[in-house]
Short mmCIF file of C-alpha atoms and ligand atoms in Angstrom, two decimals:
data_model
loop_
_atom_site.label_atom_id
_atom_site.label_comp_id
_atom_site.label_asym_id
_atom_site.label_seq_id
_atom_site.Cartn_x
_atom_site.Cartn_y
_atom_site.Cartn_z
CA MET A 248 0.07 -0.02 0.05
CA SER A 249 1.53 3.34 -1.03
CA SER A 250 1.50 6.48 1.10
CA ARG A 251 -1.17 5.94 3.92
CA PRO A 252 -0.61 2.86 5.91
CA ASN A 253 1.30 3.86 8.94
CA GLN A 254 -1.03 6.61 9.94
CA LEU A 255 -3.74 4.06 10.17
CA ALA A 256 -4.41 2.12 13.34
CA ILE A 257 -3.52 -1.58 13.40
CA GLU A 258 -7.01 -2.72 13.65
CA THR A 259 -7.52 -1.10 10.13
CA ARG A 260 -4.13 -2.29 8.75
CA VAL A 261 -4.74 -5.85 9.41
CA ILE A 262 -7.51 -5.77 7.00
CA HIS A 263 -6.25 -3.37 4.38
CA ALA A 264 -2.43 -3.10 4.29
CA GLY A 265 -0.97 -4.15 1.05
CA GLN A 266 -4.20 -4.95 -0.43
CA GLN A 267 -6.64 -3.30 -3.00
CA PRO A 268 -9.51 -4.71 -5.01
CA ASP A 269 -8.23 -6.89 -7.86
CA PRO A 270 -7.78 -4.41 -10.76
CA LEU A 271 -8.97 -7.10 -13.27
CA THR A 272 -12.23 -8.25 -11.72
CA GLY A 273 -12.89 -5.95 -8.68
CA ALA A 274 -12.66 -9.01 -6.35
CA VAL A 275 -12.35 -7.58 -2.82
CA VAL A 276 -10.12 -10.53 -1.79
CA GLN A 277 -6.71 -11.26 -3.21
CA PRO A 278 -6.70 -13.85 -6.05
CA ILE A 279 -4.54 -16.83 -5.38
CA TYR A 280 -1.81 -17.06 -8.06
CA THR A 281 -0.82 -20.86 -8.13
CA ALA A 282 1.17 -20.52 -11.37
CA SER A 283 4.87 -21.68 -10.92
CA THR A 284 5.95 -19.73 -14.07
CA PHE A 285 4.87 -16.47 -15.90
CA VAL A 286 4.87 -15.67 -19.54
CA GLN A 287 7.63 -13.30 -20.62
CA ASP A 288 7.05 -10.48 -23.05
CA GLY A 289 10.47 -10.74 -24.66
CA ILE A 290 14.00 -10.69 -23.65
CA GLY A 291 14.39 -8.84 -20.35
CA LYS A 292 10.61 -7.96 -20.39
CA ASN A 293 8.02 -9.27 -17.93
CA LYS A 294 5.16 -8.01 -15.62
CA GLY A 295 7.19 -8.26 -12.55
CA TYR A 296 7.05 -12.03 -12.20
CA MET A 297 8.97 -14.85 -13.79
CA TYR A 298 9.08 -17.85 -11.51
CA SER A 299 7.28 -18.28 -8.27
CA ARG A 300 10.17 -19.12 -5.93
CA SER A 301 11.69 -15.72 -6.84
CA GLY A 302 8.55 -13.90 -6.87
CA ASN A 303 4.64 -14.55 -6.63
CA PRO A 304 1.92 -11.93 -6.64
CA THR A 305 -0.16 -13.56 -3.83
CA ARG A 306 3.17 -13.76 -1.67
CA ALA A 307 4.02 -10.16 -2.51
CA THR A 308 0.66 -9.01 -1.20
CA LEU A 309 1.19 -10.98 2.06
CA GLU A 310 4.66 -9.76 2.39
CA ALA A 311 3.48 -6.08 1.87
CA CYS A 312 0.72 -6.48 4.46
CA LEU A 313 3.38 -8.15 7.01
CA ALA A 314 5.89 -5.19 6.37
CA ASP A 315 3.27 -2.76 7.13
CA LEU A 316 2.05 -4.66 10.27
CA GLU A 317 5.47 -4.80 11.86
CA GLY A 318 6.35 -1.34 10.72
CA GLY A 319 9.12 -2.37 8.60
CA ARG A 320 10.64 -1.75 5.19
CA ALA A 321 10.13 -5.19 3.99
CA ALA A 322 8.84 -8.69 4.92
CA TYR A 323 9.38 -12.17 3.62
CA ALA A 324 7.11 -15.07 3.94
CA PHE A 325 8.64 -18.46 4.61
CA PRO A 326 7.11 -22.10 4.89
CA THR A 327 7.83 -22.34 8.71
CA GLY A 328 9.25 -20.20 11.46
CA LEU A 329 12.32 -22.26 11.65
CA SER A 330 13.13 -21.80 7.92
CA ALA A 331 12.70 -18.12 8.51
CA ALA A 332 15.26 -18.39 11.49
CA ALA A 333 17.57 -20.48 9.34
CA THR A 334 17.60 -18.00 6.48
CA ILE A 335 18.28 -15.11 8.93
CA LEU A 336 21.28 -17.11 10.14
CA GLU A 337 22.45 -17.28 6.33
CA LEU A 338 23.28 -13.72 6.71
CA MET A 339 26.23 -14.58 8.96
CA ASP A 340 29.51 -15.61 7.62
CA ALA A 341 30.98 -18.99 8.68
CA GLY A 342 32.34 -18.86 12.06
CA ALA A 343 30.46 -15.79 13.26
CA HIS A 344 29.79 -15.14 17.03
CA ILE A 345 26.23 -15.11 18.06
CA VAL A 346 24.71 -14.39 21.43
CA ALA A 347 21.28 -15.90 22.13
CA HIS A 348 18.93 -15.57 25.16
CA HIS A 349 19.10 -18.63 27.22
CA ASP A 350 15.45 -19.36 27.20
CA VAL A 351 14.34 -19.65 23.53
CA TYR A 352 11.96 -21.88 21.56
CA GLY A 353 13.50 -25.45 21.71
CA GLY A 354 13.64 -25.55 17.87
CA ILE A 355 15.71 -22.33 17.78
CA TYR A 356 18.10 -23.74 20.27
CA ARG A 357 18.44 -26.92 18.38
CA LEU A 358 19.14 -24.93 15.21
CA LEU A 359 21.91 -22.89 16.80
CA SER A 360 23.48 -25.54 18.93
CA LYS A 361 23.06 -28.78 16.97
CA VAL A 362 23.04 -27.76 13.37
CA ARG A 363 24.55 -24.21 12.49
CA ASN A 364 27.31 -24.67 14.94
CA ARG A 365 28.47 -27.54 12.96
CA SER A 366 27.59 -26.70 9.36
CA ALA A 367 28.46 -22.95 9.50
CA GLY A 368 30.88 -22.93 12.47
CA LEU A 369 28.79 -20.53 14.31
CA LYS A 370 29.94 -19.81 17.78
CA VAL A 371 26.90 -19.43 19.92
CA ASP A 372 26.83 -18.18 23.47
CA PHE A 373 23.50 -18.55 25.53
CA VAL A 374 23.04 -15.81 28.22
CA ASN A 375 20.27 -14.46 30.13
CA PHE A 376 19.24 -11.25 28.26
CA ALA A 377 17.27 -10.04 31.29
CA ASP A 378 20.66 -9.71 33.10
CA VAL A 379 21.94 -6.75 31.32
CA ALA A 380 25.51 -6.97 32.97
CA ALA A 381 25.81 -10.52 31.90
CA LEU A 382 24.81 -9.62 28.40
CA ARG A 383 27.22 -6.83 28.27
CA ARG A 384 30.03 -9.18 29.23
CA THR A 385 29.06 -11.69 26.56
CA VAL A 386 28.63 -9.44 23.66
CA THR A 387 32.09 -8.47 22.12
CA ALA A 388 33.25 -6.45 19.37
CA GLU A 389 33.29 -9.77 17.37
CA THR A 390 29.66 -10.51 17.97
CA ARG A 391 27.55 -10.23 14.91
CA LEU A 392 23.98 -11.11 16.03
CA LEU A 393 21.89 -10.82 19.22
CA TRP A 394 18.97 -13.22 19.16
CA PHE A 395 16.16 -13.08 21.71
CA GLU A 396 12.55 -13.75 22.35
CA THR A 397 10.46 -11.57 24.77
CA PRO A 398 8.17 -12.87 26.45
CA SER A 399 10.47 -16.00 26.15
CA ASN A 400 9.45 -19.59 25.80
CA PRO A 401 8.37 -21.31 28.06
CA LEU A 402 9.43 -19.20 31.12
CA LEU A 403 7.84 -15.89 29.80
CA GLU A 404 11.06 -13.91 30.68
CA ILE A 405 10.91 -10.23 29.69
CA VAL A 406 13.84 -8.85 27.93
CA ASP A 407 14.38 -5.06 27.86
CA ILE A 408 14.27 -4.47 24.07
CA ALA A 409 15.72 -0.91 24.19
CA GLU A 410 18.58 -2.05 26.50
CA VAL A 411 19.52 -4.78 24.03
CA VAL A 412 19.36 -2.47 21.11
CA LYS A 413 21.82 -0.19 23.01
CA ILE A 414 24.30 -2.91 23.66
CA ALA A 415 24.03 -4.23 20.15
CA ARG A 416 24.60 -0.65 18.67
CA GLU A 417 27.61 -0.10 20.88
CA ARG A 418 29.23 -3.24 19.51
CA GLY A 419 27.92 -3.09 16.07
CA ALA A 420 25.76 -6.34 16.13
CA LEU A 421 22.52 -6.91 14.37
CA THR A 422 19.59 -7.66 16.62
CA VAL A 423 16.84 -10.33 16.00
CA CYS A 424 13.62 -10.38 18.11
CA ASP A 425 11.34 -13.45 17.77
CA ASN A 426 8.04 -11.61 18.19
CA THR A 427 5.90 -14.91 17.93
CA PHE A 428 4.58 -14.69 21.45
CA SER A 429 3.30 -11.08 21.11
CA SER A 430 2.36 -10.44 17.47
CA PRO A 431 2.69 -6.80 16.28
CA CYS A 432 -0.53 -6.01 18.03
CA CYS A 433 1.08 -6.44 21.50
CA GLN A 434 4.68 -5.48 20.84
CA ARG A 435 6.58 -3.59 18.02
CA PRO A 436 10.27 -4.33 18.11
CA LEU A 437 11.25 -2.65 15.01
CA GLU A 438 9.84 0.69 16.27
CA MET A 439 12.14 0.21 19.27
CA GLY A 440 15.17 -0.13 17.20
CA VAL A 441 15.42 -3.78 16.70
CA ASP A 442 16.86 -4.64 13.15
CA ILE A 443 14.94 -7.93 12.24
CA VAL A 444 11.88 -9.30 13.62
CA MET A 445 10.85 -13.00 12.91
CA HIS A 446 7.65 -14.88 13.59
CA SER A 447 6.51 -18.40 13.54
CA ALA A 448 3.35 -17.29 11.74
CA THR A 449 2.06 -20.71 12.64
CA LYS A 450 0.92 -19.21 16.03
CA PHE A 451 -0.93 -15.99 16.58
CA LEU A 452 -0.54 -14.52 13.13
CA ASN A 453 -2.48 -17.43 11.50
CA GLY A 454 -4.30 -18.14 14.80
CA HIS A 455 -6.27 -21.18 13.48
CA SER A 456 -3.80 -24.08 14.08
CA ASP A 457 -4.13 -24.97 10.37
CA LEU A 458 -1.02 -23.86 8.67
CA LEU A 459 2.75 -23.67 9.20
CA ALA A 460 4.41 -20.40 8.08
CA GLY A 461 7.28 -18.12 9.16
CA VAL A 462 8.03 -14.39 8.64
CA VAL A 463 10.95 -12.08 8.58
CA ALA A 464 10.44 -8.41 8.72
CA LEU A 465 13.26 -5.75 8.46
CA SER A 466 13.57 -2.32 9.96
CA ASN A 467 13.32 0.85 8.01
CA SER A 468 16.75 1.61 9.32
CA VAL A 469 18.57 -1.47 7.91
CA PRO A 470 20.78 -0.56 4.85
CA ASP A 471 19.54 -1.56 1.39
CA ASP A 472 22.12 -4.21 0.98
CA LEU A 473 20.90 -6.16 4.00
CA ALA A 474 17.27 -6.09 2.64
CA GLU A 475 18.46 -7.17 -0.84
CA GLN A 476 20.62 -9.89 0.72
CA LEU A 477 17.63 -11.30 2.66
CA GLY A 478 15.59 -11.47 -0.59
CA PHE A 479 18.64 -13.02 -2.29
CA LEU A 480 19.01 -15.64 0.50
CA GLN A 481 15.28 -16.63 0.38
CA ASN A 482 15.44 -17.19 -3.15
CA SER A 483 18.82 -18.90 -3.04
CA VAL A 484 17.74 -21.32 -0.32
CA GLY A 485 14.39 -21.66 -1.76
CA ALA A 486 12.33 -21.25 1.49
CA VAL A 487 9.10 -19.56 0.24
CA LEU A 488 5.60 -19.84 1.61
CA ASP A 489 3.13 -21.30 -1.19
CA PRO A 490 0.43 -19.14 -2.56
CA VAL A 491 -2.54 -21.00 -1.06
CA SER A 492 -1.02 -20.52 2.50
CA CYS A 493 -0.22 -17.15 1.64
CA ALA A 494 -3.96 -16.38 0.93
CA THR A 495 -5.10 -18.32 4.16
CA LEU A 496 -2.49 -16.34 6.17
CA LEU A 497 -3.84 -12.96 4.68
CA ARG A 498 -7.37 -14.06 5.54
CA SER A 499 -6.28 -14.87 9.13
CA LEU A 500 -4.48 -11.58 9.53
CA LYS A 501 -7.87 -9.81 8.96
CA THR A 502 -8.98 -10.89 12.50
CA LEU A 503 -5.53 -10.68 14.29
CA ALA A 504 -6.49 -7.56 16.21
CA VAL A 505 -9.79 -8.73 17.48
CA ARG A 506 -8.36 -12.11 18.33
CA MET A 507 -5.41 -10.60 20.18
CA ASP A 508 -7.74 -8.42 22.18
CA ARG A 509 -9.75 -11.31 23.40
CA HIS A 510 -6.59 -13.51 23.94
CA VAL A 511 -5.05 -10.82 26.11
CA GLU A 512 -8.35 -10.26 28.03
CA ASN A 513 -8.86 -14.02 28.51
CA ALA A 514 -5.24 -14.52 29.75
CA ALA A 515 -5.40 -11.64 32.22
CA ARG A 516 -8.62 -13.08 33.73
CA ILE A 517 -7.19 -16.63 33.92
CA ALA A 518 -3.93 -15.53 35.47
CA GLU A 519 -5.86 -13.39 37.96
CA PHE A 520 -7.92 -16.46 38.99
CA LEU A 521 -4.78 -18.76 39.20
CA ASP A 522 -3.05 -16.16 41.36
CA ARG A 523 -5.91 -15.75 43.71
CA ASN A 524 -6.22 -19.47 44.17
CA ARG A 525 -2.58 -20.51 44.08
CA ALA A 526 -2.44 -22.33 47.54
CA ARG A 527 -5.96 -23.99 47.04
CA LEU A 528 -5.19 -25.30 43.54
CA GLY A 529 -1.75 -26.53 44.39
CA ILE A 530 0.18 -24.05 42.14
CA GLU A 531 3.83 -23.70 43.30
CA ARG A 532 4.79 -21.18 40.73
CA LEU A 533 2.78 -19.02 38.41
CA ILE A 534 4.37 -17.06 35.62
CA PHE A 535 2.58 -14.37 33.70
CA PRO A 536 4.23 -11.02 32.86
CA GLY A 537 0.90 -9.16 33.70
CA LEU A 538 1.20 -10.06 37.46
CA PRO A 539 2.90 -7.46 39.43
CA ASP A 540 5.17 -10.10 41.12
CA HIS A 541 6.73 -11.03 37.68
CA PRO A 542 10.43 -9.62 37.64
CA GLY A 543 9.87 -8.20 34.17
CA HIS A 544 6.31 -6.79 34.87
CA GLU A 545 7.49 -3.08 34.76
CA ILE A 546 9.46 -3.52 31.46
CA ALA A 547 6.52 -5.56 29.96
CA ARG A 548 4.14 -2.70 30.84
CA ARG A 549 6.43 -0.31 29.11
CA GLN A 550 7.18 -2.26 25.91
CA MET A 551 4.08 -4.16 25.33
CA LYS A 552 0.40 -3.44 24.93
CA GLY A 553 -1.40 -6.25 26.84
CA PHE A 554 0.72 -9.07 28.19
CA GLY A 555 -0.03 -11.75 25.61
CA SER A 556 -1.86 -14.94 26.28
CA MET A 557 0.78 -17.33 27.45
CA ILE A 558 0.75 -18.44 31.12
CA SER A 559 3.23 -21.12 32.70
CA PHE A 560 2.65 -22.62 36.03
CA ALA A 561 4.31 -25.30 38.15
CA VAL A 562 2.02 -27.69 40.16
CA SER A 563 2.79 -29.39 43.41
CA GLY A 564 2.92 -33.06 43.20
CA GLY A 565 5.71 -33.12 40.36
CA GLN A 566 5.39 -34.56 36.90
CA ALA A 567 2.76 -37.04 37.97
CA ARG A 568 0.32 -34.34 38.99
CA ALA A 569 1.27 -32.03 36.00
CA ASN A 570 0.29 -34.98 33.68
CA GLN A 571 -2.93 -35.68 35.63
CA VAL A 572 -4.00 -31.95 35.48
CA ALA A 573 -3.36 -31.61 31.64
CA GLN A 574 -5.33 -34.90 31.23
CA ASN A 575 -8.24 -33.65 33.39
CA LEU A 576 -8.83 -30.49 31.38
CA ASP A 577 -11.57 -30.70 28.80
CA LEU A 578 -11.31 -27.39 26.94
CA PHE A 579 -7.47 -27.17 26.87
CA ALA A 580 -6.15 -29.67 24.42
CA TYR A 581 -2.97 -31.40 25.40
CA ALA A 582 -0.84 -30.40 22.49
CA VAL A 583 2.22 -28.34 21.54
CA SER A 584 2.09 -25.03 19.62
CA LEU A 585 0.15 -21.88 20.76
CA GLY A 586 -1.64 -18.85 19.46
CA GLY A 587 -4.59 -20.57 18.10
CA VAL A 588 -8.25 -19.64 18.81
CA GLU A 589 -8.50 -22.87 20.87
CA SER A 590 -6.81 -23.12 24.32
CA LEU A 591 -3.94 -25.57 24.56
CA ILE A 592 -1.65 -26.85 27.43
CA GLN A 593 1.59 -28.58 27.07
CA HIS A 594 4.53 -30.02 29.29
CA PRO A 595 7.77 -28.12 28.09
CA ALA A 596 10.21 -30.61 29.78
CA SER A 597 8.79 -33.51 27.79
CA MET A 598 7.54 -31.77 24.71
CA THR A 599 8.72 -28.41 23.32
CA HIS A 600 11.96 -28.22 25.25
CA LYS A 601 12.89 -31.87 25.49
CA VAL A 602 15.83 -30.99 23.18
CA VAL A 603 17.32 -28.72 25.87
CA PRO A 604 19.73 -30.83 28.07
CA LEU A 605 18.37 -31.76 31.51
CA GLU A 606 20.96 -29.91 33.32
CA GLN A 607 20.33 -26.60 31.34
CA ARG A 608 16.53 -27.07 31.89
CA GLU A 609 16.91 -27.45 35.67
CA LYS A 610 19.14 -24.50 35.70
CA LEU A 611 16.52 -22.20 33.79
CA GLY A 612 13.50 -23.60 35.80
CA ILE A 613 11.92 -25.83 32.98
CA THR A 614 11.00 -28.24 35.71
CA ASP A 615 9.12 -31.68 35.30
CA ASN A 616 5.98 -30.00 37.07
CA LEU A 617 5.81 -27.02 34.74
CA LEU A 618 3.00 -26.65 32.38
CA ARG A 619 2.59 -24.03 29.62
CA VAL A 620 -0.86 -22.72 28.69
CA SER A 621 -1.84 -20.99 25.53
CA VAL A 622 -5.18 -19.09 26.29
CA GLY A 623 -7.58 -19.25 23.39
CA ILE A 624 -10.49 -16.91 22.64
CA GLU A 625 -13.16 -18.95 24.08
CA ASN A 626 -15.42 -17.65 26.97
CA ALA A 627 -13.15 -16.89 29.82
CA ALA A 628 -15.59 -18.25 32.52
CA ASP A 629 -15.77 -21.61 30.73
CA LEU A 630 -11.92 -21.80 30.69
CA ILE A 631 -11.72 -20.80 34.22
CA ALA A 632 -14.35 -23.54 35.27
CA ASP A 633 -12.36 -26.02 33.39
CA LEU A 634 -9.04 -25.04 35.22
CA GLU A 635 -10.91 -25.00 38.60
CA ARG A 636 -12.19 -28.64 37.92
CA ALA A 637 -8.90 -30.11 36.80
CA LEU A 638 -6.79 -28.36 39.47
CA SER A 639 -8.93 -29.10 42.44
CA ARG A 640 -9.51 -32.72 41.54
C1 PLP B 770 6.76 -22.40 17.08
C2 PLP B 770 7.90 -21.39 17.18
C3 PLP B 770 8.99 -21.34 16.39
C4 PLP B 770 9.21 -22.15 15.21
O1 PLP B 770 8.26 -21.99 14.22
P1 PLP B 770 7.55 -23.12 13.22
O2 PLP B 770 6.65 -22.56 12.46
O3 PLP B 770 7.16 -24.30 14.17
O4 PLP B 770 8.85 -23.63 12.31
C5 PLP B 770 9.94 -20.31 16.64
N1 PLP B 770 9.90 -19.56 17.60
C6 PLP B 770 8.77 -19.69 18.47
C7 PLP B 770 8.73 -18.65 19.64
C8 PLP B 770 7.82 -20.54 18.35
O5 PLP B 770 6.93 -20.63 19.25
#
């Protein structure tokens, strides 16, 4: 979309950004161009498209919408969140030093420490980004990239985005924020100085648990050569989202703002209920950035709009009771993933974070009695009644 988008509110942009009625037919919804190849008008002459890996009109529409929503200069749509992350890492030269937050999505941890350390010689240090002094000690003049999530997964730690940006700029490193848990409705890292935002669009952006996708969005302040390089790498590696999924994601984005409002509201109500009944329901540890006792609460208030809809809690009675609680729930499906309209519950130590070595898990607090909830957009009272029943049995 040309000149207007950023003056409009996000509720409007999720519906209109990057999209106009189809000039050929007037269709109000973007056509799905499934063609793999496009007829050329002559040598060096085409209508902007040649081959769908290097460019596809449906994907271009989605990417324009996503760039607008994150407030960036460009966005790229990938088949999964991990392929988006892997392509960002292709920006690094072999042997580069990367510093990553110690609590990241298990798959990102695996990609960094079990794949790219070997295949690209990346040297990765994991450190607690919430500990600014420790971060300062770990980031050197050699460091090329700082990688973090906030809220993090599954411990919902809050990283001070402005502080990380400051350190990265002092040392000349790029910053990557995985904004999956917040979506651009709740948190806007590019507008806070982050260079690159990535998403598993599989989660809140799509929101219906029926598609895998990933996104990379680049800040307006990254140089032209970096933006060109990312497009070059996406085409070179071949990690592109297919046109049907692009159209599905465009459709899902239209309700992102209303979905996020309800997610945020439901999670706040559930966290408040669990907090009030901690002792009675046998909750040993309750983690939600919206609670005043969360160590990152003040920072979250500053840098987020709403606190997202992820809640983690550890139950008394160890793994056996954690399993029992998860199985006793009716409305919360026992499944990995998050950000869908339906509520989910999972056990990080045996599911999403199994790949993290036991010693590291224990150090972090990903204990055997920890459960992570993704609060959906069902009726909050129904969800609370379900939790009450499962936890008081
Ligand atoms: C799911 C997830 C990913 C990986 O995305 P996929 O779409 O599963 O490849 C990365 N980061 C976070 C925070 C996630 O939750």
